[in-house]
Amino acid sequence: MLNGKTILIGITGGIAAYKICELIRKFKKNGAEVKVICTPNALNFVTKLTLQNLSQNEVYVQEFDVKEWKPEHISLADEADIMLIAPATANTISKIANGYADNLLTSVACAFTKKMIIAPAMNCNMWNNRAIQENLFKLKSRGIEILEPEKGFLACGYVGKGRLCDVNKIYDAVCEDLNYSQKLQGTKVVITSGGTIEDIDPVRYISNYSSGKMGLALANAAKSMGAEVVLITTKDFEAPYKIVKVKSAFDMQNALNEEFDTSDIVIMAAAVADYRVKNYSEQKMKKTDDENLTLELVKNPDILQDLCKKKTNQVVVGFCAESENLLENAAVKIVKKGCDFLVANDISRKDIGFGVEDNEVVILDKNGGAQRLEKASKAVIARKILEYIHE
Ligand code: CTP
């Protein structure tokens, strides 16, 4: 079942390193190509020869041990479909969370753009340490899956949470992710993100607080599920897929029209301004003696509604931001817009939605179904939204 898949395993210096030998054997038995990188400390617990024999590949330890033109940390990252770090020590976890690249394993982790799973193992007091928990939170919010350690007798003599989780659980998580990474293969997903910017004059504009992070998380998740991704955004993002930078609602609509016919799924996560100024001033508007200023606004096109009118086979997904009566307003909106799904966000809560890292949403479908996704990082919510739509 793992034929054609390359699994990159990073082993760090913990006693549980010996358990990874069994895991490598299982991956190999099921057809995977396995590449192993060890930190120098990992070799205190398991030998290079054992790992070499089991993986039937060279075992990588040192940086600058150059054999080919392409640096190893880049080619190892490029070749693999998934990266697993197990056991992951507190030290390696903290380095990866903070972008350090001081050995081959952390350099590869830094260059790795696909799915990463980390299975920590350490002393229970280290696990409970605030710094380690904060670093784990950082990794989770970037979409890295953490397989939490289990409680039990620890090699250091303590009893508590810190043992590497069951290797069968690690095996299942890797298989599930490899399967997930193919779910949207052959599908073109177009996503919009950020608040549109409606110019008033050369120095002023109307916009909103949307950070574009939810749309970015959706685009990243779609990419990791194997889709061809186009992100149409008002923000300056860099990503390994096509990004079209736009400004106003009109720009966004034009960019969407370019992509729409060839797309399979369109997700409107952008916060589109409902109105723009009627008369854009070519020159900077001057302050006058009047105490009041009235700007006349005219309606922007409803991009989502227009797309839904002309859609053929595309699945069209809208977002809705509500500050009160979330479900009632969303139920009216999905009918009015005519979209297949509507992801409803409660923007009255400060801990989710606009500008922050987490979200909690309800997905409505056009047949009246509703699914709540409990509060999680935007990366996790994005992944669940795409899985729900896919199913
Ligand atoms: N939307 C759009 N074009 C607009 C306004 C909104 O395509 N001119 C899309 C948004 O991208 C989102 C959905 O419509 O996917 C709902 O946006 P929301 O701001 O919640 O709804 P509005 O239609 O603007 O209604 P209201 O502001 O009255 O709640």
Coordinates of N, CA, C and O and ligand atoms in Angstrom, one line a residue, residues 268-274 300-305 317-322 333 337, ligand 1:
M268 N -14.3 31.2 -1.7 CA -14.3 32.6 -1.5 C -14.0 32.9 0.0 O -15.0 33.2 0.7
A269 N -12.8 32.9 0.4 CA -12.5 33.2 1.9 C -12.2 34.7 2.0 O -12.0 35.2 3.1
A270 N -12.1 35.4 0.9 CA -11.8 36.9 1.0 C -13.0 37.6 1.6 O -14.1 37.3 1.5
A271 N -12.6 38.8 2.2 CA -13.6 39.7 2.8 C -13.7 40.8 1.7 O -12.9 41.7 1.7
V272 N -14.7 40.7 0.9 CA -14.9 41.6 -0.2 C -15.7 42.8 0.2 O -16.7 42.7 0.9
A273 N -15.2 44.0 -0.1 CA -15.9 45.2 0.3 C -17.2 45.3 -0.5 O -17.2 45.1 -1.7
D274 N -18.3 45.5 0.2 CA -19.6 45.5 -0.4 C -19.8 46.8 -1.2 O -20.5 46.8 -2.2
N300 N -20.4 47.2 -4.9 CA -19.5 46.3 -5.7 C -20.3 45.1 -6.2 O -21.3 44.8 -5.6
P301 N -19.8 44.5 -7.2 CA -20.5 43.2 -7.6 C -20.4 42.2 -6.5 O -19.4 42.2 -5.7
D302 N -21.4 41.3 -6.4 CA -21.3 40.2 -5.4 C -20.6 39.1 -6.2 O -21.3 38.4 -7.0
I303 N -19.3 38.9 -6.0 CA -18.5 38.0 -6.8 C -19.0 36.6 -6.6 O -19.2 35.8 -7.6
L304 N -19.3 36.2 -5.4 CA -19.7 34.8 -5.1 C -21.1 34.5 -5.7 O -21.2 33.5 -6.4
Q305 N -22.0 35.5 -5.6 CA -23.3 35.2 -6.2 C -23.2 35.1 -7.7 O -23.8 34.3 -8.3
V317 N -17.7 27.5 -2.8 CA -17.8 27.6 -1.3 C -17.7 29.0 -0.9 O -16.7 29.7 -1.3
G318 N -18.6 29.5 -0.1 CA -18.5 30.9 0.4 C -18.1 30.9 1.9 O -18.2 29.8 2.6
F319 N -17.7 32.0 2.4 CA -17.4 32.2 3.8 C -18.4 33.2 4.3 O -18.8 34.1 3.5
C320 N -18.8 33.2 5.5 CA -19.6 34.3 6.0 C -19.2 34.8 7.4 O -18.9 33.9 8.2
A321 N -19.0 36.1 7.5 CA -18.6 36.6 8.7 C -19.8 37.3 9.4 O -20.4 38.2 8.8
E322 N -20.1 36.8 10.6 CA -21.3 37.4 11.2 C -20.9 37.8 12.7 O -20.2 37.1 13.3
K333 N -28.0 33.3 4.0 CA -27.0 33.7 3.0 C -26.7 32.6 2.0 O -26.5 32.8 0.9
K337 N -27.0 33.4 -1.9 CA -25.8 33.4 -2.7 C -25.8 32.2 -3.7 O -25.2 32.3 -4.8
Ligands
CTP1 N1 -18.7 38.2 -1.2 C1 -18.5 38.4 -2.5 N2 -18.7 39.7 -3.0 C2 -19.1 40.7 -2.3 C3 -19.3 40.5 -0.9 C4 -19.1 39.2 -0.4 O1 -18.1 37.5 -3.2 N3 -19.3 41.9 -2.8 C5 -18.5 36.8 -0.7 C6 -17.4 36.7 0.4 O2 -16.2 36.4 -0.2 C7 -17.9 35.6 1.2 C8 -19.4 35.7 1.1 O3 -19.7 36.5 -0.1 O4 -17.5 34.3 0.7 C9 -20.2 36.3 2.3 O5 -19.6 37.5 2.7 P1 -20.2 38.3 3.8 O6 -19.3 39.6 4.0 O7 -20.4 37.5 5.0 O8 -21.6 38.6 3.3 P2 -22.2 39.8 2.4 O9 -22.8 39.3 1.2 O10 -21.2 40.9 2.3 O11 -23.4 40.3 3.4 P3 -23.4 41.2 4.7 O12 -22.1 42.0 4.7 O13 -24.6 41.9 4.7 O14 -23.4 40.2 5.9

